[in-house]
Amino acid sequence: MVSEGLLFAYLRYMLSKKTKYGLKALTYLASQQGNTPVQISGIAKHENISQKFLESILLSLRKTGFLGSKKGKGGGYYLIKDPKEILMTDVMRVLEGPIAMVPCVSLNFYEKCDDCPDEASCSVHRLMLEVRDSALEVYRSRTLADLIF
Amino acid sequence: MVSEGLLFAYLRYMLSKKTKYGLKALTYLASQQGNTPVQISGIAKHENISQKFLESILLSLRKTGFLGSKKGKGGGYYLIKDPKEILMTDVMRVLEGPIAMVPCVSLNFYEKCDDCPDEASCSVHRLMLEVRDSALEVYRSRTLADLIF
DNA sequence: TGTTTATCCTACTAAATAGATAGGATAATA
DNA sequence: TATTATCCTATCTATTTAGTAGGATAAACA
């Protein structure tokens, strides 16, 4: 064990760079007028993101139906849907994975905890259920359009 | 990159085992009548936790002022405060670290994001501020006493 | 005083993951 | 056919998580 919470420098933050960069890229695309393709290089430069890393993120957003792409000159990525129609719940689940902090309270990725004999009497289960609901409330009430400044 | 969110088996859950086990142990201690010391081995067996791992967790909970301990025969760990006085915010910060998902919205562990020139105009910043507040609302309104079944 | 008991503490380890990077294949445009 | 930009697979390194090993310390008790 190294991390000790308060005592050491390292801190465990929960949002991955992948999600962070993905959200920034989506917001940037949403802020562009029209749906003309935007090149990876432009997004990467504007948002301070490693281009190669961003490449893989945009690719996964295309495969999951958020973005369209066009190859060759004048190509790039563009939003497929209206930003108002893109819920944060869906974006977060694709980029970050489950919204729940433990598998046993996940709506979309439910799994029984192997160490826990009874969910109903598990204190962690009940607390994390509340945390999940509070996060869901935020993600469900926000769309990509809300992220544009 | 391996994880692809929807496509692969691995899922990124956010609660560490350390926090999970720590919460279970605290709840178990809170459910005991009186403040007689409880041995690590007993907690580990009852909660299905590796004894050695739990040892390090309880140690850190003692060092951060949540638990007292007694060595030798009849020894063990015990709660120092009334479960009603132990806020989940404090427990979570000690076990898991920051409640915020990004350093730039953390109340207790604030740090500027190195890749972001301006927080006010950052879409991730604003979204994560809301998520942090919603989580804080849960943790602030719950004490260890609420976790006992 | 010596034995038992249980916490205390340091060090180590294996496996997984995050966050990239490299380099070429593919397709669209001009 | 040359250029451009996405597509795709493979690889890499540092860090973290979760857990183990083994002994030092201190308290109880005979």
Short mmCIF file of C-alpha atoms (C1' of nucleotides) in Angstrom, two decimals:
data_model
loop_
_atom_site.label_atom_id
_atom_site.label_comp_id
_atom_site.label_asym_id
_atom_site.label_seq_id
_atom_site.Cartn_x
_atom_site.Cartn_y
_atom_site.Cartn_z
CA MET A 1 0.00 0.00 0.00
CA VAL A 2 1.28 3.41 -0.91
CA SER A 3 -1.61 5.86 -1.09
CA GLU A 4 -2.74 7.09 2.27
CA GLY A 5 -5.29 9.69 1.29
CA LEU A 6 -4.33 12.72 3.28
CA LEU A 7 -0.69 11.98 3.87
CA PHE A 8 0.75 11.62 0.39
CA ALA A 9 0.89 13.61 -2.79
CA TYR A 10 -0.89 11.17 -5.01
CA LEU A 11 -4.63 11.64 -5.24
CA ARG A 12 -7.14 9.32 -6.76
CA TYR A 13 -9.36 11.31 -9.11
CA MET A 14 -12.09 9.54 -10.87
CA LEU A 15 -12.47 11.06 -14.28
CA SER A 16 -10.14 9.58 -16.87
CA LYS A 17 -8.31 11.75 -19.39
CA LYS A 18 -10.16 9.87 -22.07
CA THR A 19 -13.49 11.13 -20.80
CA LYS A 20 -12.18 14.61 -20.17
CA TYR A 21 -10.74 14.91 -23.66
CA GLY A 22 -13.80 13.30 -25.20
CA LEU A 23 -16.10 15.81 -23.51
CA LYS A 24 -13.94 18.71 -24.60
CA ALA A 25 -13.86 17.49 -28.17
CA LEU A 26 -17.61 16.98 -28.27
CA THR A 27 -18.19 20.43 -26.84
CA TYR A 28 -15.85 21.94 -29.39
CA LEU A 29 -17.63 20.19 -32.24
CA ALA A 30 -20.98 21.32 -30.86
CA SER A 31 -19.80 24.90 -30.75
CA GLN A 32 -18.92 24.92 -34.45
CA GLN A 33 -21.61 26.26 -36.73
CA GLY A 34 -22.95 23.78 -39.25
CA ASN A 35 -21.89 20.20 -39.48
CA THR A 36 -18.81 20.60 -41.62
CA PRO A 37 -16.09 18.10 -40.67
CA VAL A 38 -13.42 19.30 -38.26
CA GLN A 39 -9.97 17.77 -38.38
CA ILE A 40 -8.48 15.95 -35.41
CA SER A 41 -5.41 18.16 -35.55
CA GLY A 42 -7.51 21.29 -35.14
CA ILE A 43 -9.38 19.93 -32.14
CA ALA A 44 -6.19 18.63 -30.57
CA LYS A 45 -4.47 21.97 -30.92
CA HIS A 46 -7.42 23.99 -29.70
CA GLU A 47 -8.02 21.78 -26.67
CA ASN A 48 -4.43 20.98 -25.76
CA ILE A 49 -4.77 17.25 -26.32
CA SER A 50 -2.27 14.73 -27.67
CA GLN A 51 -3.39 14.23 -31.25
CA LYS A 52 -2.80 10.52 -31.37
CA PHE A 53 -4.66 9.93 -28.14
CA LEU A 54 -7.55 12.07 -29.32
CA GLU A 55 -7.61 10.06 -32.52
CA SER A 56 -8.51 6.89 -30.62
CA ILE A 57 -11.12 8.70 -28.57
CA LEU A 58 -12.89 10.19 -31.58
CA LEU A 59 -12.79 6.83 -33.25
CA SER A 60 -14.65 5.25 -30.36
CA LEU A 61 -17.17 8.09 -30.36
CA ARG A 62 -17.79 7.42 -34.01
CA LYS A 63 -18.21 3.69 -33.44
CA THR A 64 -20.73 4.35 -30.71
CA GLY A 65 -22.84 6.59 -32.89
CA PHE A 66 -22.02 10.07 -31.64
CA LEU A 67 -19.85 11.23 -34.48
CA GLY A 68 -19.66 10.89 -38.22
CA SER A 69 -16.41 11.08 -40.13
CA LYS A 70 -15.13 11.84 -43.57
CA LYS A 71 -11.76 10.82 -44.96
CA GLY A 72 -9.38 12.72 -47.21
CA LYS A 73 -9.06 16.39 -47.88
CA GLY A 74 -11.74 18.44 -46.21
CA GLY A 75 -12.44 15.45 -44.01
CA GLY A 76 -12.73 15.21 -40.24
CA TYR A 77 -15.32 14.54 -37.58
CA TYR A 78 -18.75 16.04 -37.12
CA LEU A 79 -21.70 15.59 -34.78
CA ILE A 80 -24.45 13.37 -36.04
CA LYS A 81 -27.18 14.55 -33.70
CA ASP A 82 -28.32 17.90 -32.38
CA PRO A 83 -26.35 18.74 -29.20
CA LYS A 84 -29.69 19.18 -27.42
CA GLU A 85 -30.41 15.51 -28.09
CA ILE A 86 -27.15 14.20 -26.68
CA LEU A 87 -27.61 13.27 -23.04
CA MET A 88 -24.67 13.28 -20.68
CA THR A 89 -25.72 9.87 -19.37
CA ASP A 90 -25.04 8.35 -22.77
CA VAL A 91 -21.79 10.20 -23.31
CA MET A 92 -20.46 9.26 -19.88
CA ARG A 93 -21.36 5.61 -20.25
CA VAL A 94 -19.52 5.37 -23.54
CA LEU A 95 -16.44 7.32 -22.51
CA GLU A 96 -16.07 6.49 -18.83
CA GLY A 97 -18.10 3.33 -18.42
CA PRO A 98 -20.56 2.78 -15.57
CA ILE A 99 -21.86 5.81 -13.71
CA ALA A 100 -22.19 3.70 -10.57
CA MET A 101 -19.19 3.38 -8.29
CA VAL A 102 -19.78 -0.31 -7.60
CA PRO A 103 -21.09 -2.96 -10.01
CA CYS A 104 -23.93 -3.96 -7.69
CA VAL A 105 -25.72 -0.61 -8.10
CA SER A 106 -25.14 -0.19 -11.81
CA LEU A 107 -28.22 0.14 -14.00
CA ASN A 108 -26.53 -0.66 -17.29
CA PHE A 109 -23.61 -2.80 -16.15
CA TYR A 110 -25.01 -4.64 -13.14
CA GLU A 111 -22.94 -7.38 -11.59
CA LYS A 112 -23.10 -9.04 -8.20
CA CYS A 113 -20.20 -8.24 -5.89
CA ASP A 114 -18.30 -11.46 -5.29
CA ASP A 115 -17.43 -10.63 -1.69
CA CYS A 116 -20.89 -9.58 -0.60
CA PRO A 117 -23.45 -12.25 0.39
CA ASP A 118 -26.48 -9.96 0.64
CA GLU A 119 -26.99 -6.67 -1.16
CA ALA A 120 -30.00 -5.62 0.83
CA SER A 121 -28.04 -5.61 4.07
CA CYS A 122 -24.85 -4.14 2.61
CA SER A 123 -24.06 -0.66 3.86
CA VAL A 124 -21.86 0.17 0.89
CA HIS A 125 -24.59 -0.91 -1.50
CA ARG A 126 -27.14 1.41 0.05
CA LEU A 127 -24.83 4.41 0.21
CA MET A 128 -23.62 3.96 -3.35
CA LEU A 129 -27.18 3.64 -4.55
CA GLU A 130 -27.80 7.18 -3.36
CA VAL A 131 -24.59 8.45 -4.90
CA ARG A 132 -25.48 6.86 -8.21
CA ASP A 133 -28.93 8.43 -8.18
CA SER A 134 -27.55 11.86 -7.46
CA ALA A 135 -25.05 11.58 -10.31
CA LEU A 136 -27.70 10.27 -12.66
CA GLU A 137 -29.87 13.25 -11.87
CA VAL A 138 -27.14 15.56 -13.09
CA TYR A 139 -26.24 13.58 -16.21
CA ARG A 140 -29.87 13.06 -17.19
CA SER A 141 -30.71 16.73 -16.93
CA ARG A 142 -27.77 17.89 -19.02
CA THR A 143 -27.17 17.65 -22.72
CA LEU A 144 -24.15 18.49 -24.83
CA ALA A 145 -25.82 21.82 -25.63
CA ASP A 146 -25.57 22.78 -21.96
CA LEU A 147 -21.81 22.41 -22.03
CA ILE A 148 -21.25 25.08 -24.63
CA PHE A 149 -20.20 28.36 -23.09
CA MET B 1 -5.81 1.71 -25.37
CA VAL B 2 -7.73 -1.34 -24.35
CA SER B 3 -10.94 -0.33 -22.64
CA GLU B 4 -13.69 0.63 -25.02
CA GLY B 5 -16.57 1.10 -22.64
CA LEU B 6 -19.33 -0.91 -24.17
CA LEU B 7 -17.32 -3.35 -26.19
CA PHE B 8 -15.08 -5.06 -23.66
CA ALA B 9 -15.46 -6.95 -20.44
CA TYR B 10 -13.40 -4.68 -18.26
CA LEU B 11 -15.31 -1.88 -16.62
CA ARG B 12 -13.91 1.08 -14.79
CA TYR B 13 -15.64 1.32 -11.43
CA MET B 14 -14.71 4.14 -9.19
CA LEU B 15 -14.81 2.89 -5.65
CA SER B 16 -11.60 1.19 -4.51
CA LYS B 17 -11.64 -1.98 -2.46
CA LYS B 18 -9.89 -0.05 0.25
CA THR B 19 -12.86 2.29 0.61
CA LYS B 20 -15.36 -0.50 0.29
CA TYR B 21 -13.69 -2.59 2.98
CA GLY B 22 -13.12 0.44 5.17
CA LEU B 23 -16.80 1.36 5.04
CA LYS B 24 -17.83 -2.20 5.83
CA ALA B 25 -15.46 -2.38 8.76
CA LEU B 26 -16.63 0.94 10.16
CA THR B 27 -20.24 -0.12 9.82
CA TYR B 28 -19.52 -3.38 11.56
CA LEU B 29 -17.79 -1.60 14.44
CA ALA B 30 -20.68 0.84 14.68
CA SER B 31 -23.15 -2.00 14.90
CA GLN B 32 -21.40 -3.52 17.93
CA GLN B 33 -22.84 -2.51 21.26
CA GLY B 34 -20.43 -0.66 23.52
CA ASN B 35 -16.94 0.32 22.56
CA THR B 36 -15.13 -2.88 23.43
CA PRO B 37 -12.28 -3.58 21.03
CA VAL B 38 -13.01 -5.87 18.10
CA GLN B 39 -10.20 -7.92 16.58
CA ILE B 40 -9.19 -7.53 12.96
CA SER B 41 -9.60 -11.26 12.41
CA GLY B 42 -13.22 -11.09 13.49
CA ILE B 43 -14.05 -8.20 11.20
CA ALA B 44 -12.19 -9.79 8.30
CA LYS B 45 -14.06 -13.06 8.70
CA HIS B 46 -17.46 -11.43 9.12
CA GLU B 47 -17.04 -9.12 6.15
CA ASN B 48 -15.15 -11.45 3.82
CA ILE B 49 -12.03 -9.33 3.66
CA SER B 50 -8.39 -10.34 3.42
CA GLN B 51 -7.11 -9.92 6.97
CA LYS B 52 -3.75 -8.45 6.04
CA PHE B 53 -5.29 -5.92 3.68
CA LEU B 54 -7.86 -4.94 6.27
CA GLU B 55 -5.05 -4.49 8.77
CA SER B 56 -3.55 -1.67 6.71
CA ILE B 57 -6.93 -0.04 6.21
CA LEU B 58 -7.79 -0.03 9.90
CA LEU B 59 -4.36 1.32 10.67
CA SER B 60 -4.96 4.30 8.42
CA LEU B 61 -8.39 4.85 9.97
CA ARG B 62 -6.73 4.95 13.37
CA LYS B 63 -4.08 7.39 12.22
CA THR B 64 -6.74 9.69 10.83
CA GLY B 65 -8.66 9.76 14.07
CA PHE B 66 -11.62 7.50 13.37
CA LEU B 67 -10.57 4.48 15.36
CA GLY B 68 -8.81 3.72 18.59
CA SER B 69 -6.85 0.54 19.14
CA LYS B 70 -5.64 -1.66 21.93
CA LYS B 71 -2.83 -4.18 21.70
CA GLY B 72 -2.51 -7.61 23.25
CA LYS B 73 -5.15 -9.99 24.55
CA GLY B 74 -8.60 -8.49 24.49
CA GLY B 75 -7.28 -5.87 22.11
CA GLY B 76 -8.59 -4.70 18.77
CA TYR B 77 -10.15 -1.65 17.20
CA TYR B 78 -13.05 0.47 18.36
CA LEU B 79 -14.85 3.63 17.26
CA ILE B 80 -13.74 6.80 18.97
CA LYS B 81 -16.79 8.91 18.15
CA ASP B 82 -20.51 8.35 18.09
CA PRO B 83 -21.52 6.96 14.67
CA LYS B 84 -24.00 9.84 14.40
CA GLU B 85 -21.07 12.26 14.50
CA ILE B 86 -19.11 10.58 11.72
CA LEU B 87 -19.92 12.23 8.42
CA MET B 88 -19.52 10.32 5.18
CA THR B 89 -17.69 13.29 3.65
CA ASP B 90 -14.87 12.81 6.14
CA VAL B 91 -14.76 9.05 5.80
CA MET B 92 -14.72 9.20 2.01
CA ARG B 93 -11.97 11.82 1.90
CA VAL B 94 -9.74 9.71 4.12
CA LEU B 95 -10.39 6.38 2.44
CA GLU B 96 -10.94 7.32 -1.18
CA GLY B 97 -9.41 10.76 -1.46
CA PRO B 98 -11.10 13.68 -3.22
CA ILE B 99 -14.83 13.52 -3.77
CA ALA B 100 -14.46 15.62 -6.90
CA MET B 101 -13.76 13.82 -10.16
CA VAL B 102 -11.26 16.41 -11.35
CA PRO B 103 -8.74 18.39 -9.26
CA CYS B 104 -10.04 21.75 -10.49
CA VAL B 105 -13.39 21.33 -8.75
CA SER B 106 -12.10 19.83 -5.52
CA LEU B 107 -12.85 21.70 -2.31
CA ASN B 108 -10.22 20.03 -0.16
CA PHE B 109 -7.64 19.03 -2.76
CA TYR B 110 -7.89 21.82 -5.33
CA GLU B 111 -5.32 21.91 -8.10
CA LYS B 112 -5.33 23.66 -11.44
CA CYS B 113 -5.60 21.36 -14.44
CA ASP B 114 -2.36 21.64 -16.39
CA ASP B 115 -4.02 21.25 -19.77
CA CYS B 116 -6.79 23.77 -19.25
CA PRO B 117 -6.10 27.49 -19.75
CA ASP B 118 -9.37 28.80 -18.34
CA GLU B 119 -11.61 27.07 -15.83
CA ALA B 120 -14.53 29.43 -16.26
CA SER B 121 -14.89 28.50 -19.92
CA CYS B 122 -14.17 24.79 -19.48
CA SER B 123 -17.15 22.57 -20.15
CA VAL B 124 -15.77 19.71 -18.12
CA HIS B 125 -15.16 21.99 -15.18
CA ARG B 126 -18.74 23.19 -15.10
CA LEU B 127 -20.25 19.73 -15.49
CA MET B 128 -18.02 18.21 -12.84
CA LEU B 129 -18.85 21.03 -10.45
CA GLU B 130 -22.45 19.91 -10.55
CA VAL B 131 -21.53 16.27 -10.10
CA ARG B 132 -19.35 17.12 -7.12
CA ASP B 133 -22.14 19.11 -5.50
CA SER B 134 -24.62 16.32 -5.95
CA ALA B 135 -22.23 13.80 -4.40
CA LEU B 136 -21.41 16.15 -1.54
CA GLU B 137 -25.10 16.52 -0.79
CA VAL B 138 -25.32 12.77 -0.23
CA TYR B 139 -22.14 12.43 1.80
CA ARG B 140 -22.92 15.45 3.95
CA SER B 141 -26.38 14.26 4.82
CA ARG B 142 -25.27 10.77 5.83
CA THR B 143 -23.41 9.61 8.90
CA LEU B 144 -22.01 6.24 9.83
CA ALA B 145 -25.15 5.66 11.89
CA ASP B 146 -27.22 5.75 8.69
CA LEU B 147 -25.25 2.85 7.25
CA ILE B 148 -26.24 0.40 9.99
CA PHE B 149 -29.05 -1.86 8.88
"C1'" DT C 1 9.21 -12.79 34.45
"C1'" DG C 2 7.95 -15.13 30.46
"C1'" DT C 3 4.35 -16.55 27.27
"C1'" DT C 4 0.62 -15.44 24.58
"C1'" DT C 5 -1.99 -12.32 22.01
"C1'" DA C 6 -2.92 -8.76 18.87
"C1'" DT C 7 -1.67 -4.51 16.81
"C1'" DC C 8 2.16 -2.00 14.39
"C1'" DC C 9 5.18 -1.30 10.62
"C1'" DT C 10 8.20 -1.83 6.52
"C1'" DA C 11 9.04 -3.95 2.44
"C1'" DC C 12 7.83 -6.50 -1.44
"C1'" DT C 13 5.11 -8.42 -5.43
"C1'" DA C 14 1.92 -9.52 -9.40
"C1'" DA C 15 -1.41 -7.99 -12.32
"C1'" DA C 16 -3.85 -4.54 -14.39
"C1'" DT C 17 -4.51 0.07 -16.19
"C1'" DA C 18 -3.85 4.77 -18.03
"C1'" DG C 19 -2.09 7.35 -21.28
"C1'" DA C 20 0.12 7.54 -24.57
"C1'" DT C 21 3.19 6.61 -29.34
"C1'" DA C 22 4.48 4.33 -33.95
"C1'" DG C 23 3.59 3.16 -38.34
"C1'" DG C 24 1.24 1.81 -41.92
"C1'" DA C 25 -3.63 0.72 -44.41
"C1'" DT C 26 -7.56 2.80 -46.38
"C1'" DA C 27 -10.42 5.96 -48.63
"C1'" DA C 28 -11.66 10.47 -50.48
"C1'" DT C 29 -10.51 14.52 -52.94
"C1'" DA C 30 -8.24 17.27 -56.46
"C1'" DT D 1 -1.84 9.73 -59.22
"C1'" DA D 2 -0.47 12.67 -55.44
"C1'" DT D 3 -2.19 14.44 -51.35
"C1'" DT D 4 -4.81 14.44 -47.33
"C1'" DA D 5 -6.93 12.69 -43.31
"C1'" DT D 6 -9.14 8.98 -41.03
"C1'" DC D 7 -8.63 4.02 -39.71
"C1'" DC D 8 -6.49 0.37 -37.27
"C1'" DT D 9 -3.21 -2.67 -34.85
"C1'" DA D 10 0.56 -3.13 -32.00
"C1'" DT D 11 3.55 -1.72 -28.54
"C1'" DC D 12 5.40 0.76 -24.42
"C1'" DT D 13 6.21 2.74 -19.77
"C1'" DA D 14 4.96 4.47 -15.37
"C1'" DT D 15 1.73 4.08 -11.89
"C1'" DT D 16 -1.68 1.95 -9.09
"C1'" DT D 17 -4.30 -1.60 -6.85
"C1'" DA D 18 -4.74 -5.26 -4.03
"C1'" DG D 19 -2.56 -8.21 -1.46
"C1'" DT D 20 1.41 -10.89 1.07
"C1'" DA D 21 5.48 -11.70 4.24
"C1'" DG D 22 7.64 -11.30 8.30
"C1'" DG D 23 9.01 -9.48 12.12
"C1'" DA D 24 8.77 -5.45 16.02
"C1'" DT D 25 6.10 -3.75 19.69
"C1'" DA D 26 3.14 -3.62 23.49
"C1'" DA D 27 -0.45 -5.34 26.55
"C1'" DA D 28 -2.42 -9.01 29.36
"C1'" DC D 29 -1.89 -12.71 32.26
"C1'" DA D 30 -0.06 -16.82 34.38
#
